[in-house]
């Protein structure tokens, strides 16, 4: 990595070189010449390149370290850390500010194990096998591994009813196209995963919002809707709900399953986050096994870029119909990522990665509660996103009388590198509360996460005091 542009600045500066070095690092970070986690050259090499004394460069880097610009690890040397809240976007999009991404475990030993096992898998697998069309839904080994994994949450999961797909989003697209016929609607929560809203808009599917409270769907509202409208399916996220973090109680799961069975309404149970908690209530698939499509995947605990998901269909016929819908929309999951995930599941490394993710989420969730709990923040102990209501009672949430507008606050925070999304993005009933979903994951380090949460606190208190 060249640092030759530093030389002229160092020669013509009135500041001592060791005082200017941190400023040059900060400037390169701001302008994109350096990015967080970039490795820095050995200090002796850099001193020779810049024509400086080695001790001078050591002093300069010590000051940069005190300012939080760089860090060092044994065996890795010095690398860029960054002194700002968020990380710069790599792909030229705003995805990092709007997507709900799990923390990256880059410095955890399990990350190195994943790297090593991935390299060994690719090395041992003939490349031609990874470049051919595969059996849709995964081969027998893939489906058996997926069913065995799902059995931790759905005891009756079996390979014959399990399909492997390229991401939960693709499963939801196929299910909506399969289950909701023209003239029918999809029953959904009043605050909904935005990706499903986009799928519904693309397919022309009408969404029917259900009444929800802090726990989730109120069953009576589903009963009323089933009696008054033609419902193709019920969609819900029962565990660590996105965005509100709520987990549906056992009683409500039983009630919703009973209503669905009485009216013969299929259930799409999106359990993208359920594995993060050490224990959750039984799935709706246990109470309505003949109606429920149970959907899970790796995006919220292993890596969203893998695009690997599992869906358990209720019957043989339903499995075949869903396989046809998935084949029509996505052809197949990537043999490389599917094979890699199957390998990790079989070796036990996936379970280790999940344990590491739970521990990291617990730390971040605890910090969020500590810094924002008095403002009304809702979290789950093992979740990596949080829900911050902004329109509650002022006395209960900090004592300020001002009113915060979530869309304006989200935009302000995103410009600072904080992954905040306004409630309007999730609303299906056009009556969203003033609230923010905060993502505590993605490439943010623990220190970055703390700075982001403090920035949220300052921004909320500032708008309430205005």
Short mmCIF file of C-alpha atoms in Angstrom, two decimals:
data_model
loop_
_atom_site.label_atom_id
_atom_site.label_comp_id
_atom_site.label_asym_id
_atom_site.label_seq_id
_atom_site.Cartn_x
_atom_site.Cartn_y
_atom_site.Cartn_z
CA UNK A 1 0.00 0.00 0.00
CA UNK A 2 1.81 3.21 -1.15
CA UNK A 3 2.25 6.11 1.25
CA UNK A 4 4.43 8.19 -1.06
CA UNK A 5 1.89 11.05 -1.02
CA UNK A 6 2.75 11.53 2.65
CA UNK A 7 6.36 12.42 1.87
CA UNK A 8 5.71 15.90 0.42
CA UNK A 9 3.31 16.80 3.24
CA UNK A 10 5.86 15.72 5.83
CA UNK A 11 8.64 17.71 4.18
CA UNK A 12 6.68 20.97 4.03
CA UNK A 13 4.83 20.79 7.35
CA UNK A 14 5.72 22.96 10.32
CA UNK A 15 4.49 20.19 12.65
CA UNK A 16 6.89 17.49 13.80
CA UNK A 17 6.46 14.38 11.64
CA UNK A 18 5.21 12.24 14.53
CA UNK A 19 2.36 14.73 15.14
CA UNK A 20 1.39 14.90 11.47
CA UNK A 21 1.26 11.12 10.89
CA UNK A 22 -2.08 10.67 12.74
CA UNK A 23 -3.60 13.54 10.74
CA UNK A 24 -2.46 11.93 7.48
CA UNK A 25 -4.00 8.61 8.50
CA UNK A 26 -7.30 10.33 9.39
CA UNK A 27 -7.31 12.21 6.08
CA UNK A 28 -6.72 9.01 4.09
CA UNK A 29 -9.58 7.35 5.96
CA UNK A 30 -11.94 10.22 5.22
CA UNK A 31 -11.03 10.28 1.51
CA UNK A 32 -11.24 6.52 1.06
CA UNK A 33 -7.57 5.88 0.40
CA UNK A 34 -7.60 3.72 3.53
CA UNK A 35 -10.45 1.60 4.86
CA UNK A 36 -11.03 -0.07 8.23
CA UNK A 37 -9.10 -3.36 8.59
CA UNK A 38 -6.57 -2.44 5.89
CA UNK A 39 -3.16 -3.75 6.92
CA UNK A 40 -0.39 -1.19 7.39
CA UNK A 41 3.22 -1.81 6.34
CA UNK A 42 5.90 -2.67 8.92
CA UNK A 43 7.06 0.50 10.63
CA UNK A 44 10.69 0.08 9.54
CA UNK A 45 9.60 -0.24 5.91
CA UNK A 46 7.38 2.82 6.22
CA UNK A 47 10.15 4.84 7.86
CA UNK A 48 12.50 3.97 4.99
CA UNK A 49 9.85 4.83 2.38
CA UNK A 50 9.21 8.24 3.98
CA UNK A 51 12.83 9.01 4.80
CA UNK A 52 12.10 9.24 8.52
CA UNK A 53 13.73 7.92 11.64
CA UNK A 54 12.16 4.67 12.83
CA UNK A 55 11.52 6.16 16.30
CA UNK A 56 9.61 9.05 14.74
CA UNK A 57 7.25 6.69 12.94
CA UNK A 58 6.76 4.66 16.14
CA UNK A 59 5.79 7.84 18.01
CA UNK A 60 3.41 8.86 15.22
CA UNK A 61 1.67 5.49 15.21
CA UNK A 62 1.41 5.56 19.01
CA UNK A 63 -0.53 8.83 18.76
CA UNK A 64 -2.70 7.39 15.99
CA UNK A 65 -3.45 4.43 18.24
CA UNK A 66 -4.46 6.75 21.09
CA UNK A 67 -6.87 8.52 18.72
CA UNK A 68 -8.46 5.19 17.79
CA UNK A 69 -7.29 5.32 14.18
CA UNK A 70 -5.25 2.13 14.20
CA UNK A 71 -4.83 -1.02 16.26
CA UNK A 72 -2.28 -3.80 16.50
CA UNK A 73 -2.51 -7.52 17.09
CA UNK A 74 0.27 -10.07 17.59
CA UNK A 75 1.01 -11.75 14.29
CA UNK A 76 -1.04 -9.24 12.31
CA UNK A 77 0.91 -6.05 12.85
CA UNK A 78 -0.86 -2.71 12.61
CA UNK A 79 -4.13 -2.22 10.78
CA UNK A 80 -6.62 0.59 10.24
CA UNK A 81 -9.39 0.76 12.79
CA UNK A 82 -11.13 4.05 12.07
CA UNK A 83 -12.32 6.73 14.46
CA UNK A 84 -15.85 7.07 13.11
CA UNK A 85 -19.12 5.34 13.89
CA UNK A 86 -19.72 3.24 10.85
CA UNK A 87 -17.68 1.68 8.09
CA UNK A 88 -17.52 2.99 4.52
CA UNK A 89 -19.70 1.22 2.00
CA UNK A 90 -17.70 -1.03 -0.31
CA UNK A 91 -20.23 -1.65 -3.06
CA UNK A 92 -21.53 1.83 -3.70
CA UNK A 93 -24.96 1.10 -2.20
CA UNK A 94 -26.81 1.94 0.97
CA UNK A 95 -27.32 -1.72 1.88
CA UNK A 96 -25.25 -1.51 5.04
CA UNK A 97 -27.51 1.23 6.38
CA UNK A 98 -30.81 -0.56 5.71
CA UNK A 99 -30.19 -4.33 5.84
CA UNK A 100 -30.35 -6.20 9.13
CA UNK A 101 -26.97 -7.91 9.26
CA UNK A 102 -25.49 -10.08 12.01
CA UNK A 103 -22.19 -9.05 13.58
CA UNK A 104 -19.07 -10.13 11.75
CA UNK A 105 -16.90 -12.41 13.87
CA UNK A 106 -13.71 -11.45 12.08
CA UNK A 107 -11.53 -11.53 15.20
CA UNK A 108 -13.09 -14.66 16.72
CA UNK A 109 -11.21 -17.98 16.42
CA UNK A 110 -14.25 -19.55 14.75
CA UNK A 111 -13.77 -17.19 11.77
CA UNK A 112 -10.33 -18.66 11.12
CA UNK A 113 -11.76 -22.17 11.39
CA UNK A 114 -14.47 -21.29 8.86
CA UNK A 115 -11.79 -19.95 6.53
CA UNK A 116 -9.68 -23.08 6.88
CA UNK A 117 -12.57 -25.51 6.40
CA UNK A 118 -13.83 -23.53 3.40
CA UNK A 119 -10.39 -23.74 1.77
CA UNK A 120 -10.18 -27.47 2.50
CA UNK A 121 -13.66 -28.05 1.07
CA UNK A 122 -12.91 -26.22 -2.17
CA UNK A 123 -9.53 -27.96 -2.46
CA UNK A 124 -11.05 -31.42 -2.01
CA UNK A 125 -14.06 -30.95 -4.31
CA UNK A 126 -13.60 -31.32 -8.09
CA UNK A 127 -14.36 -27.94 -9.58
CA UNK A 128 -16.55 -29.49 -12.27
CA UNK A 129 -18.96 -30.70 -9.57
CA UNK A 130 -19.40 -27.11 -8.39
CA UNK A 131 -20.10 -25.81 -11.90
CA UNK A 132 -22.86 -28.21 -12.94
CA UNK A 133 -26.59 -27.97 -12.59
CA UNK A 134 -27.62 -29.74 -9.39
CA UNK A 135 -30.75 -31.48 -8.16
CA UNK A 136 -33.09 -28.67 -7.21
CA UNK A 137 -33.59 -28.30 -3.48
CA UNK A 138 -30.17 -29.79 -2.79
CA UNK A 139 -28.90 -33.33 -3.21
CA UNK A 140 -29.75 -36.05 -0.71
CA UNK A 141 -26.79 -35.15 1.51
CA UNK A 142 -27.70 -31.44 1.53
CA UNK A 143 -31.33 -32.12 2.41
CA UNK A 144 -30.48 -34.60 5.14
CA UNK A 145 -28.03 -32.16 6.72
CA UNK A 146 -30.60 -29.36 6.53
CA UNK A 147 -33.35 -31.52 8.07
CA UNK A 148 -31.05 -32.65 10.87
CA UNK A 149 -30.23 -29.00 11.63
CA UNK A 150 -33.91 -27.95 11.56
CA UNK A 151 -34.82 -30.80 13.90
CA UNK A 152 -33.45 -28.72 16.77
CA UNK A 153 -36.49 -26.45 16.35
CA UNK A 154 -39.00 -28.62 14.46
CA UNK A 155 -38.83 -32.14 15.82
CA UNK A 156 -40.62 -33.74 12.87
CA UNK A 157 -38.35 -32.26 10.18
CA UNK A 158 -37.25 -34.84 7.62
CA UNK A 159 -35.24 -34.72 4.43
CA UNK A 160 -38.16 -35.72 2.17
CA UNK A 161 -39.99 -32.50 3.05
CA UNK A 162 -36.92 -30.22 3.24
CA UNK A 163 -35.63 -28.09 0.37
CA UNK A 164 -32.44 -26.04 0.18
CA UNK A 165 -32.87 -22.68 -1.55
CA UNK A 166 -30.79 -19.58 -2.42
CA UNK A 167 -31.87 -17.42 0.53
CA UNK A 168 -35.06 -16.93 2.51
CA UNK A 169 -36.12 -14.16 0.12
CA UNK A 170 -36.32 -16.66 -2.74
CA UNK A 171 -38.44 -19.01 -0.61
CA UNK A 172 -40.89 -16.23 0.24
CA UNK A 173 -41.16 -15.25 -3.44
CA UNK A 174 -41.97 -18.84 -4.38
CA UNK A 175 -44.45 -19.30 -1.52
CA UNK A 176 -46.41 -16.15 -2.30
CA UNK A 177 -46.62 -17.07 -5.97
CA UNK A 178 -47.74 -20.58 -5.01
CA UNK A 179 -50.18 -19.95 -2.16
CA UNK A 180 -51.88 -16.60 -2.80
CA UNK A 181 -54.13 -16.86 -5.81
CA UNK A 182 -55.64 -13.91 -7.73
CA UNK A 183 -58.34 -12.28 -5.63
CA UNK A 184 -56.83 -13.49 -2.36
CA UNK A 185 -54.77 -11.55 0.19
CA UNK A 186 -51.83 -12.31 2.46
CA UNK A 187 -52.42 -11.80 6.19
CA UNK A 188 -49.39 -10.13 7.75
CA UNK A 189 -48.19 -8.27 10.83
CA UNK A 190 -48.74 -4.52 10.89
CA UNK A 191 -44.95 -4.07 10.93
CA UNK A 192 -43.33 -6.32 8.37
CA UNK A 193 -39.97 -7.31 6.90
CA UNK A 194 -39.55 -4.83 3.99
CA UNK A 195 -38.36 -7.57 1.63
CA UNK A 196 -41.76 -9.25 1.81
CA UNK A 197 -43.46 -5.92 1.09
CA UNK A 198 -41.31 -5.67 -2.05
CA UNK A 199 -42.19 -9.22 -3.13
CA UNK A 200 -45.90 -8.55 -2.62
CA UNK A 201 -45.70 -5.36 -4.66
CA UNK A 202 -43.88 -7.20 -7.46
CA UNK A 203 -46.50 -9.97 -7.55
CA UNK A 204 -49.46 -7.65 -7.07
CA UNK A 205 -50.37 -9.40 -3.82
CA UNK A 206 -52.59 -7.43 -1.45
CA UNK A 207 -51.42 -7.37 2.15
CA UNK A 208 -53.98 -7.48 4.96
CA UNK A 209 -52.42 -6.11 8.17
CA UNK A 210 -53.40 -7.72 11.46
CA UNK A 211 -53.67 -6.02 14.83
CA UNK A 212 -50.45 -6.37 16.80
CA UNK A 213 -49.28 -5.38 20.25
CA UNK A 214 -45.91 -5.59 21.97
CA UNK A 215 -46.09 -9.39 21.87
CA UNK A 216 -47.09 -9.72 18.22
CA UNK A 217 -50.27 -10.69 16.36
CA UNK A 218 -53.53 -10.52 18.29
CA UNK A 219 -55.25 -13.82 17.32
CA UNK A 220 -58.77 -12.36 17.33
CA UNK A 221 -57.82 -10.01 14.50
CA UNK A 222 -56.78 -13.02 12.40
CA UNK A 223 -60.08 -14.76 13.16
CA UNK A 224 -62.02 -11.66 12.12
CA UNK A 225 -60.05 -11.32 8.90
CA UNK A 226 -60.56 -14.98 7.95
CA UNK A 227 -64.31 -14.48 8.28
CA UNK A 228 -64.40 -11.30 6.19
CA UNK A 229 -61.84 -11.82 3.40
CA UNK A 230 -60.34 -14.51 1.17
CA UNK A 231 -56.94 -15.20 2.70
CA UNK A 232 -54.34 -17.17 0.74
CA UNK A 233 -51.88 -17.52 3.62
CA UNK A 234 -50.75 -16.12 6.95
CA UNK A 235 -47.16 -14.82 7.13
CA UNK A 236 -45.46 -14.14 10.46
CA UNK A 237 -42.04 -13.86 12.09
CA UNK A 238 -42.70 -15.36 15.55
CA UNK A 239 -39.21 -15.18 17.10
CA UNK A 240 -37.11 -12.01 17.58
CA UNK A 241 -39.51 -10.26 15.22
CA UNK A 242 -38.04 -7.90 12.67
CA UNK A 243 -38.31 -5.02 13.52
CA UNK A 244 -39.87 -5.07 17.01
CA UNK A 245 -37.81 -7.95 18.57
CA UNK A 246 -41.04 -9.49 20.00
CA UNK A 247 -41.41 -13.24 20.50
CA UNK A 248 -44.90 -14.68 20.22
CA UNK A 249 -46.16 -16.53 23.29
CA UNK A 250 -47.06 -20.22 23.33
CA UNK A 251 -50.73 -19.41 23.82
CA UNK A 252 -50.89 -17.14 20.78
CA UNK A 253 -49.09 -19.70 18.62
CA UNK A 254 -51.67 -22.31 19.56
CA UNK A 255 -54.54 -19.88 18.92
CA UNK A 256 -53.23 -18.77 15.51
CA UNK A 257 -52.63 -22.38 14.47
CA UNK A 258 -56.18 -23.34 15.52
CA UNK A 259 -57.68 -20.46 13.53
CA UNK A 260 -55.61 -21.32 10.47
CA UNK A 261 -56.67 -24.97 10.70
CA UNK A 262 -60.34 -24.04 11.11
CA UNK A 263 -60.26 -21.84 7.99
CA UNK A 264 -57.73 -24.00 6.04
CA UNK A 265 -55.26 -21.11 5.71
CA UNK A 266 -51.61 -22.09 5.04
CA UNK A 267 -49.00 -20.58 7.36
CA UNK A 268 -45.61 -19.18 6.30
CA UNK A 269 -43.48 -19.29 9.46
CA UNK A 270 -40.38 -17.17 8.84
CA UNK A 271 -37.94 -18.18 11.56
CA UNK A 272 -34.92 -16.28 10.29
CA UNK A 273 -33.91 -15.23 13.83
CA UNK A 274 -35.21 -18.07 16.02
CA UNK A 275 -31.90 -19.91 16.27
CA UNK A 276 -30.22 -16.94 17.98
CA UNK A 277 -32.11 -17.60 21.22
CA UNK A 278 -31.05 -20.66 23.23
CA UNK A 279 -34.73 -21.51 23.70
CA UNK A 280 -37.95 -20.38 22.02
CA UNK A 281 -41.56 -21.62 22.23
CA UNK A 282 -42.49 -24.50 19.90
CA UNK A 283 -43.01 -23.43 16.28
CA UNK A 284 -46.43 -23.08 14.68
CA UNK A 285 -45.34 -26.03 12.55
CA UNK A 286 -45.85 -28.19 15.67
CA UNK A 287 -49.45 -27.04 16.10
CA UNK A 288 -50.47 -26.99 12.42
CA UNK A 289 -48.06 -29.43 10.73
CA UNK A 290 -50.33 -30.02 7.74
CA UNK A 291 -50.52 -26.30 6.91
CA UNK A 292 -47.19 -24.75 7.89
CA UNK A 293 -44.19 -23.96 5.71
CA UNK A 294 -41.33 -23.49 8.15
CA UNK A 295 -38.56 -21.28 6.73
CA UNK A 296 -35.09 -20.86 8.18
CA UNK A 297 -31.59 -20.16 6.91
CA UNK A 298 -28.04 -19.02 7.56
CA UNK A 299 -28.29 -15.30 6.83
CA UNK A 300 -28.84 -14.12 10.42
CA UNK A 301 -26.20 -16.19 12.18
CA UNK A 302 -23.60 -17.35 9.67
CA UNK A 303 -23.52 -14.94 6.75
CA UNK A 304 -26.08 -13.22 4.53
CA UNK A 305 -23.80 -13.49 1.51
CA UNK A 306 -24.05 -17.29 1.55
CA UNK A 307 -27.67 -17.04 0.30
CA UNK A 308 -28.54 -20.39 1.85
CA UNK A 309 -31.97 -21.20 3.27
CA UNK A 310 -33.99 -24.24 4.31
CA UNK A 311 -37.74 -24.71 3.99
CA UNK A 312 -39.75 -27.53 5.54
CA UNK A 313 -42.98 -28.14 3.61
CA UNK A 314 -46.01 -29.73 5.28
CA UNK A 315 -46.66 -32.70 2.93
CA UNK A 316 -45.19 -34.66 0.02
CA UNK A 317 -47.47 -32.88 -2.45
CA UNK A 318 -46.67 -29.46 -0.98
CA UNK A 319 -42.95 -30.21 -1.23
CA UNK A 320 -43.29 -31.05 -4.92
CA UNK A 321 -45.36 -27.95 -5.67
CA UNK A 322 -42.92 -25.71 -3.80
CA UNK A 323 -39.96 -27.32 -5.56
CA UNK A 324 -41.60 -26.45 -8.88
CA UNK A 325 -42.20 -22.84 -7.82
CA UNK A 326 -38.63 -22.47 -6.58
CA UNK A 327 -37.25 -24.01 -9.76
CA UNK A 328 -39.26 -21.57 -11.85
CA UNK A 329 -38.05 -18.52 -9.92
CA UNK A 330 -34.46 -19.36 -8.94
CA UNK A 331 -33.48 -22.62 -10.73
CA UNK A 332 -31.28 -23.84 -7.86
CA UNK A 333 -29.10 -22.83 -4.96
CA UNK A 334 -25.38 -22.39 -5.63
CA UNK A 335 -23.61 -25.78 -5.39
CA UNK A 336 -20.58 -24.06 -3.87
CA UNK A 337 -22.37 -22.34 -0.98
CA UNK A 338 -24.78 -25.23 -0.44
CA UNK A 339 -21.94 -27.74 -0.30
CA UNK A 340 -19.94 -25.49 2.01
CA UNK A 341 -22.83 -25.03 4.45
CA UNK A 342 -23.54 -28.77 4.40
CA UNK A 343 -19.89 -29.39 5.22
CA UNK A 344 -19.95 -26.92 8.13
CA UNK A 345 -23.19 -28.42 9.47
CA UNK A 346 -21.71 -31.90 9.36
CA UNK A 347 -18.37 -30.98 10.93
CA UNK A 348 -19.99 -29.22 13.89
CA UNK A 349 -18.36 -25.91 13.00
CA UNK A 350 -21.75 -24.36 12.19
CA UNK A 351 -22.89 -25.03 15.75
CA UNK A 352 -19.71 -23.42 17.08
CA UNK A 353 -20.32 -20.38 14.87
CA UNK A 354 -23.88 -20.11 16.19
CA UNK A 355 -22.63 -20.22 19.78
CA UNK A 356 -20.12 -17.47 19.00
CA UNK A 357 -22.82 -15.38 17.33
CA UNK A 358 -25.12 -15.75 20.34
CA UNK A 359 -22.36 -14.59 22.67
CA UNK A 360 -21.55 -11.59 20.49
CA UNK A 361 -25.21 -10.64 20.16
CA UNK A 362 -25.63 -10.92 23.93
CA UNK A 363 -22.82 -8.45 24.48
CA UNK A 364 -24.20 -5.96 21.95
CA UNK A 365 -27.78 -6.29 23.14
CA UNK A 366 -26.64 -5.72 26.71
CA UNK A 367 -24.74 -2.59 25.73
CA UNK A 368 -27.77 -1.27 23.83
CA UNK A 369 -30.00 -1.81 26.86
CA UNK A 370 -27.45 -0.09 29.09
CA UNK A 371 -27.13 2.99 26.86
CA UNK A 372 -30.70 3.33 25.55
CA UNK A 373 -32.88 1.36 27.96
CA UNK A 374 -34.16 4.47 29.69
CA UNK A 375 -35.36 5.79 26.31
CA UNK A 376 -37.73 2.86 25.89
CA UNK A 377 -35.49 0.61 23.77
CA UNK A 378 -36.76 -2.92 23.11
CA UNK A 379 -34.21 -5.66 22.59
CA UNK A 380 -33.86 -9.42 22.80
CA UNK A 381 -30.99 -10.75 24.92
CA UNK A 382 -29.51 -12.61 21.92
CA UNK A 383 -30.68 -10.26 19.17
CA UNK A 384 -28.59 -7.94 17.03
CA UNK A 385 -31.33 -5.46 16.20
CA UNK A 386 -33.31 -3.21 18.53
CA UNK A 387 -36.56 -1.25 18.35
CA UNK A 388 -36.63 2.30 19.68
CA UNK A 389 -40.09 3.89 20.01
CA UNK A 390 -39.95 7.68 19.70
CA UNK A 391 -43.55 8.69 20.34
CA UNK A 392 -44.11 7.30 23.84
CA UNK A 393 -44.73 9.25 27.00
CA UNK A 394 -42.00 11.87 27.28
CA UNK A 395 -41.74 11.59 31.04
CA UNK A 396 -41.20 7.82 30.80
CA UNK A 397 -38.63 8.16 28.02
CA UNK A 398 -36.27 10.79 29.29
CA UNK A 399 -38.44 13.67 30.45
CA UNK A 400 -38.18 15.81 27.32
CA UNK A 401 -41.29 17.30 25.76
CA UNK A 402 -40.16 17.43 22.12
CA UNK A 403 -41.32 15.06 19.39
CA UNK A 404 -38.96 13.09 17.16
CA UNK A 405 -39.84 12.30 13.55
CA UNK A 406 -38.43 8.86 12.78
CA UNK A 407 -37.82 9.46 9.05
CA UNK A 408 -35.80 12.61 9.74
CA UNK A 409 -33.91 11.02 12.62
CA UNK A 410 -33.08 7.90 10.58
CA UNK A 411 -31.69 10.02 7.75
CA UNK A 412 -29.60 12.04 10.18
CA UNK A 413 -28.20 8.89 11.79
CA UNK A 414 -27.50 7.15 8.48
CA UNK A 415 -25.39 10.11 7.42
CA UNK A 416 -23.34 9.49 10.54
CA UNK A 417 -22.89 5.82 9.69
CA UNK A 418 -25.55 4.44 12.04
CA UNK A 419 -27.74 1.65 10.63
CA UNK A 420 -31.11 3.13 11.62
CA UNK A 421 -34.32 2.52 9.64
CA UNK A 422 -37.56 4.45 10.17
CA UNK A 423 -40.75 2.60 11.06
CA UNK A 424 -42.42 3.64 7.79
CA UNK A 425 -40.26 1.10 5.93
CA UNK A 426 -41.98 -1.74 7.83
CA UNK A 427 -45.56 -0.47 7.96
CA UNK A 428 -48.41 -2.32 6.25
CA UNK A 429 -51.32 -0.38 7.75
CA UNK A 430 -50.13 3.16 6.92
CA UNK A 431 -50.23 4.01 10.61
CA UNK A 432 -46.69 3.30 11.80
CA UNK A 433 -45.55 4.47 15.21
CA UNK A 434 -42.68 6.91 15.34
CA UNK A 435 -39.84 4.45 15.92
CA UNK A 436 -36.46 3.27 14.65
CA UNK A 437 -35.01 -0.15 14.05
CA UNK A 438 -31.33 -0.13 14.95
CA UNK A 439 -28.96 -2.76 13.59
CA UNK A 440 -26.11 -3.59 15.98
CA UNK A 441 -24.37 -5.94 13.55
CA UNK A 442 -22.69 -5.80 10.19
CA UNK A 443 -19.03 -4.81 10.02
CA UNK A 444 -19.20 -2.62 13.13
CA UNK A 445 -16.67 -3.47 15.81
CA UNK A 446 -17.71 -3.40 19.45
CA UNK A 447 -16.20 0.06 19.81
CA UNK A 448 -18.03 1.25 16.69
CA UNK A 449 -21.26 -0.20 18.10
CA UNK A 450 -20.81 1.77 21.32
CA UNK A 451 -20.18 5.00 19.42
CA UNK A 452 -23.24 4.36 17.24
CA UNK A 453 -25.48 3.82 20.27
CA UNK A 454 -24.20 6.97 21.94
CA UNK A 455 -24.85 8.88 18.72
CA UNK A 456 -28.44 7.57 18.75
CA UNK A 457 -28.86 8.69 22.34
CA UNK A 458 -27.54 12.17 21.59
CA UNK A 459 -29.74 12.47 18.51
CA UNK A 460 -32.93 11.37 20.32
CA UNK A 461 -32.34 13.60 23.33
CA UNK A 462 -31.49 16.44 20.99
CA UNK A 463 -34.72 16.19 18.99
CA UNK A 464 -36.80 15.85 22.16
CA UNK A 465 -35.22 18.95 23.60
CA UNK A 466 -35.75 20.96 20.42
#
